């Protein structure tokens, strides 16, 4: 059972719904007035009547500027009834408000009680400017009750401003009614330029982009799209202002569905703010698209395939009857306005002209792209052009030059050399390793110091070894003391007062103990000798005469714990022989092996330069190649190659000097020498 509160709430909702429908109906009637060919007095009279009715306002007026820029009352409703003419000075106050609105051009609402803006009556005054071609030429004035809620003021102001815009549209339409619809002057030039650009290319993307962008500027509309029919599918090929069409966008999908439905009817489709008597399916597609695009005006013009300009000979002679059949659809042209439902001046006229030319250009482009293997034929045609006219001599000269270069690359032999980078190093060098798990106690050398064989380089300290030596020596001393005590006891057996038999027995026992102590003492001697030898080995000595190449030895090793076998110092003999240690990519080994097999020797000639003197080239001989590959710093597989050199010919031998060397691997074609890396890449990855 419904309560009185529910009944009142329902009645309020019904009243609001009726009010909204009334406002919507009056707004549609005003838009129809804008499109209707009526004179200005009649228009503003009917216009003002509907505006006042929609706002439930007591009164309203329309003021326009005359030729002398003076405000004149064009139409009013109920001004006398609200006492507008009864108050002294009301007309002057009102003109001040109107003049200010014309100067600013902004919609404004004035409330009673503001001393800065005195009002002609006790009503709320709403003002909105009326413009023509961008110039303010009048004012729409609405008098609203002073007790209207403040929350509704903003909505009323926006509504009045919107209606004033419709009045502005009417004035602009009336002023342009005398203009001819034939392109002339600058417009004609723009039209001709559009046609030239449209038919300049046969590329489908360029044709549709020109049709969309240039026609939008020519018709002064907001958006133009071009759809192309490919088989049974319609594709949105171009949209004005967009370099690329996003076919997944909701707007594009809705447009494609609507265009497909309209093209099936083969008739132009127009929407001017409201749709009457449309099929339900088309109405739904239109509604979906309008929700995405927010367009107020929409024209969809199907594009038909143009007739042939020249009939076939059989048709002319009458042998073949021309069948009356429908022209195929090739696409459609879509024209939109976002803010206005009435087409702007020239839109309809240019739309009727442009669709024909767009259809011709689009058909030519589609016919052109239907040619089988078109890119191939274009390429071959471009090549053919080089064998005609003046280009023939240039082409022959270029081909002859290419042939000469090709023959040179294929048949001229040239030295093929495998490159490698490395260092200049002495052959006689030693790496000194730690002899025990110990701590570096003393450092006797510095980096770059010359040392002789046997010189002490480092002294290590093994605390555990020292403890073991001390312990062993104490045990040795204890055994020696024990032995001396046993010998003394053996010497004093005769004075012990024992019987001769017991003395003999005691002497035998003591002799055994002395002999056992002697054996233990001898063992401790040997153990102490070994321990002292190990302790002596903690003094790291140089195995050769040479130079210490380890830098900052003291900072690197002093007081540092080291492990047995750990590398400590490197010593190199600069007075001995030298050689090059190169790093060569593993994939170059095949060329070296082939050259060694062809020359029946492993000693291939090598040329190299030093980084310190790159202007001089030196010679060497391949000496040895490592039997296994290593990984370089760049994570590539490399081989270690040793090169024998004549060190006496090299000035200023420096350990580790960088060198670049080239191993001569015999003769190969000049083309392979220059482009061997490319050939190897193709063979490796394409198995050619």
XYZ file of C-alpha atoms in Angstrom, residues 21-510:
490
model
C 9.978 17.133 -22.149
C 8.459 20.594 -22.587
C 11.890 22.284 -22.572
C 13.219 19.715 -25.044
C 10.218 20.223 -27.315
C 10.541 24.028 -27.230
C 14.281 23.779 -27.974
C 13.560 21.591 -31.002
C 10.932 24.077 -32.205
C 13.505 26.889 -31.913
C 15.983 24.865 -33.995
C 13.283 24.377 -36.642
C 12.682 28.135 -36.634
C 16.399 28.654 -37.287
C 16.219 26.393 -40.349
C 12.935 27.848 -41.638
C 13.009 30.684 -44.256
C 11.079 33.328 -42.226
C 11.758 37.031 -41.819
C 13.622 38.355 -38.708
C 10.597 40.007 -36.977
C 8.579 36.802 -37.195
C 11.530 34.708 -36.114
C 12.350 36.784 -33.022
C 8.691 36.989 -32.016
C 8.233 33.214 -32.140
C 11.739 32.681 -30.755
C 11.147 34.900 -27.700
C 7.772 33.339 -27.019
C 9.309 29.858 -26.748
C 12.311 31.030 -24.710
C 10.083 32.707 -22.093
C 7.814 29.665 -22.002
C 10.730 27.241 -21.559
C 12.122 29.247 -18.623
C 8.708 30.071 -17.065
C 9.950 33.667 -17.052
C 7.635 36.702 -16.548
C 9.063 38.622 -19.515
C 11.796 38.852 -22.124
C 13.140 40.999 -24.939
C 15.474 40.932 -27.953
C 17.623 43.994 -28.715
C 19.597 44.482 -31.944
C 22.008 47.174 -33.128
C 20.826 49.255 -36.074
C 22.972 50.755 -38.835
C 24.011 53.576 -36.458
C 25.113 51.106 -33.760
C 22.119 52.037 -31.596
C 20.180 49.401 -29.668
C 16.635 48.904 -30.891
C 13.930 46.734 -29.365
C 13.126 44.081 -31.991
C 10.693 41.971 -29.972
C 9.425 41.917 -26.382
C 7.044 39.886 -24.281
C 5.273 41.198 -21.143
C 7.649 44.116 -20.492
C 4.748 46.431 -19.706
C 3.111 43.829 -17.451
C 6.183 43.604 -15.168
C 6.314 47.418 -14.809
C 9.380 47.962 -16.981
C 8.105 51.294 -18.295
C 6.615 52.446 -14.975
C 9.909 52.944 -13.107
C 11.679 56.251 -13.898
C 15.159 55.724 -15.304
C 14.550 52.025 -15.968
C 15.246 52.381 -19.687
C 18.589 54.098 -19.018
C 19.606 51.470 -16.459
C 18.663 48.729 -18.886
C 20.669 50.297 -21.732
C 23.738 50.415 -19.482
C 23.425 46.685 -18.825
C 22.911 45.960 -22.535
C 25.860 48.120 -23.604
C 28.151 46.372 -21.149
C 27.031 42.957 -22.400
C 27.645 43.931 -26.038
C 31.138 45.168 -25.163
C 32.092 41.946 -23.321
C 30.071 39.449 -25.370
C 29.700 37.165 -22.321
C 26.495 35.770 -20.862
C 25.776 37.183 -17.397
C 23.098 37.073 -14.692
C 22.295 40.125 -12.496
C 20.528 39.778 -9.153
C 18.619 42.579 -7.372
C 20.371 44.511 -4.604
C 23.773 44.962 -6.272
C 24.564 48.753 -6.183
C 27.215 48.319 -8.874
C 24.602 47.152 -11.394
C 21.204 48.844 -10.736
C 18.362 46.916 -12.402
C 15.330 48.348 -14.205
C 12.948 46.114 -12.193
C 13.008 43.906 -9.112
C 13.491 40.814 -11.284
C 16.600 38.775 -11.986
C 18.021 39.838 -15.360
C 19.748 37.271 -17.623
C 21.687 38.638 -20.623
C 23.304 36.729 -23.509
C 24.870 38.292 -26.602
C 23.629 37.594 -30.134
C 26.387 37.482 -32.744
C 26.601 37.523 -36.507
C 29.763 36.329 -38.256
C 31.694 36.589 -34.973
C 30.534 40.158 -34.202
C 28.197 41.026 -31.303
C 25.051 42.631 -32.839
C 22.379 42.203 -30.132
C 21.286 40.913 -26.737
C 18.745 38.354 -25.554
C 17.283 39.641 -22.236
C 15.197 37.485 -19.874
C 13.460 38.754 -16.713
C 13.146 35.988 -14.124
C 11.359 35.996 -10.776
C 13.504 37.171 -7.861
C 12.429 34.203 -5.726
C 13.995 31.664 -8.117
C 16.318 29.282 -6.276
C 20.017 30.175 -6.464
C 20.873 26.618 -7.492
C 18.984 27.066 -10.775
C 20.792 30.275 -11.812
C 23.728 28.503 -13.451
C 21.470 26.195 -15.473
C 19.277 29.101 -16.646
C 22.347 31.085 -17.702
C 23.708 28.191 -19.771
C 20.311 27.578 -21.374
C 19.855 31.255 -22.322
C 23.394 31.351 -23.741
C 22.648 28.266 -25.853
C 19.420 29.791 -27.204
C 21.224 33.044 -27.988
C 23.638 30.950 -30.027
C 20.707 29.616 -32.075
C 19.577 33.183 -32.723
C 23.129 34.013 -33.812
C 23.025 31.088 -36.216
C 19.792 32.420 -37.714
C 21.314 35.873 -38.287
C 24.435 34.355 -39.898
C 22.245 32.234 -42.145
C 20.101 35.216 -43.120
C 23.177 37.345 -43.941
C 24.654 34.623 -46.163
C 21.397 33.875 -47.994
C 22.289 36.400 -50.693
C 25.636 34.769 -51.395
C 25.827 32.669 -54.536
C 26.524 28.992 -54.297
C 28.884 28.999 -57.281
C 32.580 29.026 -56.352
C 34.214 32.282 -57.395
C 37.367 34.241 -56.682
C 39.546 32.761 -53.929
C 36.991 29.993 -53.318
C 37.231 28.903 -56.945
C 41.011 28.794 -56.672
C 40.772 26.632 -53.535
C 38.312 24.322 -55.298
C 40.573 23.975 -58.337
C 43.584 23.304 -56.121
C 41.627 20.591 -54.313
C 40.791 18.862 -57.604
C 44.416 19.047 -58.734
C 45.666 17.534 -55.481
C 42.952 14.865 -55.524
C 43.815 13.570 -59.002
C 47.577 14.017 -58.671
C 48.295 10.547 -57.277
C 47.041 6.992 -57.696
C 48.176 5.913 -54.241
C 45.108 4.919 -52.216
C 46.328 6.353 -48.907
C 47.278 9.680 -50.478
C 43.993 9.972 -52.413
C 41.798 9.276 -49.380
C 43.897 11.527 -47.118
C 43.582 14.397 -49.616
C 39.841 13.805 -49.975
C 39.327 13.881 -46.199
C 41.602 16.764 -45.176
C 41.238 19.156 -48.122
C 37.472 18.729 -48.491
C 37.017 19.509 -44.788
C 38.764 22.850 -45.256
C 36.832 23.545 -48.457
C 33.405 22.826 -46.916
C 34.287 24.431 -43.543
C 32.926 21.447 -41.628
C 34.352 19.776 -38.534
C 35.260 16.300 -39.776
C 35.323 14.325 -43.022
C 35.933 10.597 -43.333
C 36.385 8.373 -46.391
C 35.351 4.727 -46.365
C 36.437 2.216 -49.017
C 34.658 -1.005 -49.897
C 36.954 -3.989 -50.307
C 34.883 -6.985 -51.357
C 32.106 -7.258 -48.800
C 34.028 -5.367 -46.161
C 33.938 -1.601 -45.604
C 37.129 0.003 -44.248
C 37.484 3.495 -42.779
C 40.464 4.517 -44.904
C 40.999 8.145 -43.834
C 39.718 10.657 -41.253
C 40.541 14.349 -41.459
C 43.128 15.500 -38.946
C 44.480 11.976 -38.333
C 47.662 10.591 -39.874
C 46.621 7.022 -39.150
C 43.205 5.487 -38.508
C 42.941 3.380 -35.357
C 40.570 0.651 -36.525
C 40.139 -0.671 -32.965
C 38.738 2.621 -31.650
C 35.041 2.592 -30.741
C 34.411 5.686 -32.886
C 35.890 4.042 -35.988
C 34.019 0.787 -35.389
C 30.690 2.575 -34.967
C 31.346 4.685 -38.072
C 32.188 1.600 -40.142
C 28.968 -0.172 -39.103
C 26.848 2.914 -39.859
C 28.558 3.474 -43.221
C 28.026 -0.183 -44.174
C 24.294 0.057 -43.431
C 23.895 3.326 -45.373
C 25.854 2.020 -48.378
C 23.508 -0.942 -48.636
C 20.656 1.491 -49.303
C 22.731 3.222 -52.044
C 21.028 6.511 -51.090
C 22.506 9.597 -49.385
C 21.815 9.831 -45.663
C 21.370 13.117 -43.768
C 20.975 13.816 -40.055
C 20.218 17.400 -38.914
C 19.789 17.088 -35.168
C 16.901 14.649 -35.119
C 16.093 11.417 -36.906
C 12.509 10.698 -37.980
C 11.130 7.555 -39.579
C 14.404 5.625 -39.647
C 14.516 1.813 -39.695
C 15.157 0.471 -36.178
C 18.484 -1.103 -37.159
C 19.792 2.081 -38.784
C 18.480 4.196 -35.903
C 20.423 2.079 -33.404
C 23.629 2.320 -35.444
C 23.164 6.086 -35.733
C 22.563 6.432 -31.988
C 25.682 4.399 -31.176
C 27.828 6.546 -33.452
C 26.405 9.844 -32.169
C 27.210 8.786 -28.606
C 30.847 8.299 -29.617
C 31.260 11.294 -31.949
C 28.833 13.852 -30.373
C 28.066 15.112 -33.892
C 25.040 17.374 -34.489
C 25.003 17.090 -38.287
C 25.913 14.085 -40.408
C 25.956 13.508 -44.171
C 26.846 10.127 -45.677
C 27.192 10.090 -49.469
C 27.685 6.678 -51.149
C 30.389 6.721 -53.836
C 29.548 4.777 -57.001
C 31.919 3.549 -59.652
C 31.821 6.084 -62.539
C 30.631 5.059 -65.989
C 33.120 4.527 -68.774
C 33.896 7.666 -70.751
C 34.180 5.653 -73.974
C 31.959 2.668 -74.735
C 33.328 -0.566 -76.158
C 33.216 -1.075 -79.934
C 30.795 -3.971 -79.543
C 28.377 -1.743 -77.614
C 28.640 1.004 -80.240
C 28.016 -1.411 -83.130
C 25.123 -3.015 -81.302
C 26.615 -6.497 -81.183
C 26.460 -6.448 -77.428
C 23.562 -4.873 -75.580
C 24.491 -2.731 -72.659
C 22.963 -4.280 -69.598
C 21.195 -1.884 -67.303
C 22.684 -2.810 -63.974
C 23.497 -0.924 -60.818
C 26.834 0.786 -60.590
C 29.123 -0.911 -58.057
C 29.695 0.767 -54.711
C 33.321 1.686 -54.047
C 32.994 3.653 -50.806
C 31.324 6.606 -49.123
C 32.078 10.178 -48.050
C 31.082 11.158 -44.489
C 30.690 14.840 -43.518
C 30.147 15.947 -39.895
C 29.521 19.052 -37.807
C 30.046 18.856 -34.058
C 28.364 21.998 -32.670
C 25.678 22.838 -35.219
C 22.851 20.746 -36.565
C 22.156 23.059 -39.520
C 24.688 22.664 -42.378
C 26.949 25.655 -42.743
C 26.771 27.709 -45.934
C 28.247 25.814 -48.855
C 28.374 22.377 -47.196
C 25.533 20.840 -49.206
C 26.626 22.473 -52.442
C 30.247 21.322 -52.178
C 29.198 17.885 -50.947
C 27.233 17.341 -54.182
C 30.238 18.456 -56.242
C 32.966 16.686 -54.332
C 31.453 13.224 -54.050
C 31.633 12.782 -57.835
C 35.288 13.799 -58.049
C 36.199 11.761 -54.978
C 34.481 8.740 -56.554
C 36.515 9.167 -59.767
C 39.831 9.539 -57.922
C 39.032 6.641 -55.583
C 38.006 4.367 -58.468
C 41.194 5.177 -60.396
C 43.282 4.375 -57.336
C 41.475 1.078 -56.714
C 41.811 0.065 -60.377
C 45.499 0.899 -60.225
C 46.064 -1.187 -57.105
C 44.247 -4.195 -58.597
C 47.124 -4.746 -61.053
C 48.802 -8.064 -60.244
C 52.318 -7.670 -58.767
C 52.078 -3.892 -59.077
C 55.243 -3.135 -57.029
C 57.229 -5.531 -59.208
C 55.951 -3.965 -62.428
C 56.677 -0.485 -61.080
C 60.208 -1.559 -60.242
C 60.734 -3.131 -63.668
C 59.234 -0.092 -65.325
C 61.631 2.149 -63.449
C 64.530 -0.001 -64.640
C 63.248 0.125 -68.222
C 63.312 3.918 -68.130
C 67.069 3.798 -67.704
C 67.422 2.177 -71.129
C 65.665 4.931 -73.046
C 66.805 8.262 -74.441
C 69.672 10.092 -72.847
C 69.745 7.769 -69.861
C 70.895 4.859 -72.043
C 74.517 6.035 -72.242
C 74.633 6.643 -68.487
C 73.120 3.224 -67.834
C 75.605 1.462 -70.107
C 78.491 3.312 -68.466
C 77.248 2.423 -64.987
C 76.734 -1.254 -65.909
C 80.176 -1.382 -67.519
C 81.698 0.123 -64.406
C 79.881 -2.394 -62.221
C 81.096 -5.241 -64.455
C 84.693 -4.017 -64.295
C 84.547 -3.673 -60.528
C 82.934 -7.111 -60.214
C 85.608 -8.753 -62.351
C 88.321 -6.999 -60.376
C 86.859 -8.199 -57.099
C 86.508 -11.750 -58.399
C 89.800 -12.293 -60.243
C 92.469 -9.975 -58.811
C 94.485 -11.889 -56.147
C 95.383 -10.141 -52.939
C 97.068 -11.054 -49.674
C 94.525 -12.234 -47.119
C 95.710 -11.479 -43.598
C 94.186 -12.496 -40.292
C 94.334 -9.714 -37.744
C 94.985 -10.062 -34.050
C 95.815 -7.871 -31.090
C 98.178 -8.673 -28.271
C 101.253 -7.663 -26.276
C 105.025 -7.741 -26.520
C 106.321 -10.034 -23.755
C 109.631 -11.676 -22.677
C 109.690 -15.426 -23.096
C 111.625 -16.062 -19.852
C 109.310 -15.035 -17.034
C 108.208 -16.572 -13.781
C 105.212 -16.167 -11.554
C 106.034 -16.466 -7.835
C 103.490 -18.398 -5.777
C 102.884 -18.618 -2.046
C 104.597 -21.653 -0.462
C 102.231 -21.958 2.497
C 99.091 -20.645 4.075
C 100.703 -17.679 5.769
C 100.832 -13.921 6.157
C 103.159 -11.588 4.237
C 105.439 -10.175 6.928
C 108.064 -8.317 4.887
C 108.316 -7.018 1.322
C 111.879 -6.477 0.023
C 111.124 -5.320 -3.544
C 109.128 -2.722 -5.428
C 107.468 -2.747 -8.816
C 110.004 -2.293 -11.629
C 113.011 -3.284 -9.468
C 115.763 -5.441 -10.969
C 116.486 -8.595 -8.951
C 119.014 -11.405 -9.197
C 118.376 -15.064 -8.985
C 118.067 -16.091 -5.326
C 117.267 -12.630 -3.986
C 114.658 -12.603 -1.240
C 111.513 -10.960 -2.516
C 109.054 -11.578 0.318
C 109.060 -13.082 3.784
C 106.015 -14.964 4.963
C 105.076 -15.785 8.511
C 103.321 -19.013 9.398
C 102.312 -18.816 13.044
C 101.230 -22.446 13.169
C 104.621 -23.484 11.787
C 106.399 -21.419 14.436
C 104.341 -23.016 17.195
C 105.106 -26.458 15.795
C 108.854 -25.701 15.699
C 108.840 -24.488 19.311
C 106.877 -27.499 20.461
C 109.173 -29.900 18.631
C 112.290 -28.264 20.068
C 110.903 -28.507 23.595
C 110.203 -32.184 23.063
C 113.722 -32.615 21.656
C 115.277 -30.894 24.685
C 113.171 -33.035 27.002
C 114.398 -36.217 25.330
C 118.017 -35.082 25.495
C 117.643 -34.381 29.217
C 115.993 -37.757 29.679
C 118.860 -39.463 27.821
C 121.484 -37.767 29.997
C 119.593 -38.813 33.114
C 119.491 -42.413 31.909
C 123.222 -42.387 31.142
C 123.972 -41.085 34.644
C 121.790 -43.788 36.126
C 123.657 -46.374 34.019
C 126.990 -45.132 35.294
C 125.837 -45.275 38.939
C 124.476 -48.844 38.844
C 127.693 -50.201 40.512
C 127.174 -47.928 43.497
C 123.541 -48.863 43.935
C 124.258 -51.733 46.365
C 122.477 -54.282 44.161
C 123.656 -57.789 43.644
C 125.717 -58.505 40.586
C 122.789 -60.275 38.926
C 120.444 -57.391 39.654
C 123.060 -54.899 38.462
C 123.322 -56.692 35.120
C 119.570 -56.720 34.768
C 119.348 -53.001 35.638
C 122.085 -52.117 33.168
C 120.259 -53.963 30.404
C 117.036 -52.044 31.159
C 118.822 -48.674 31.192
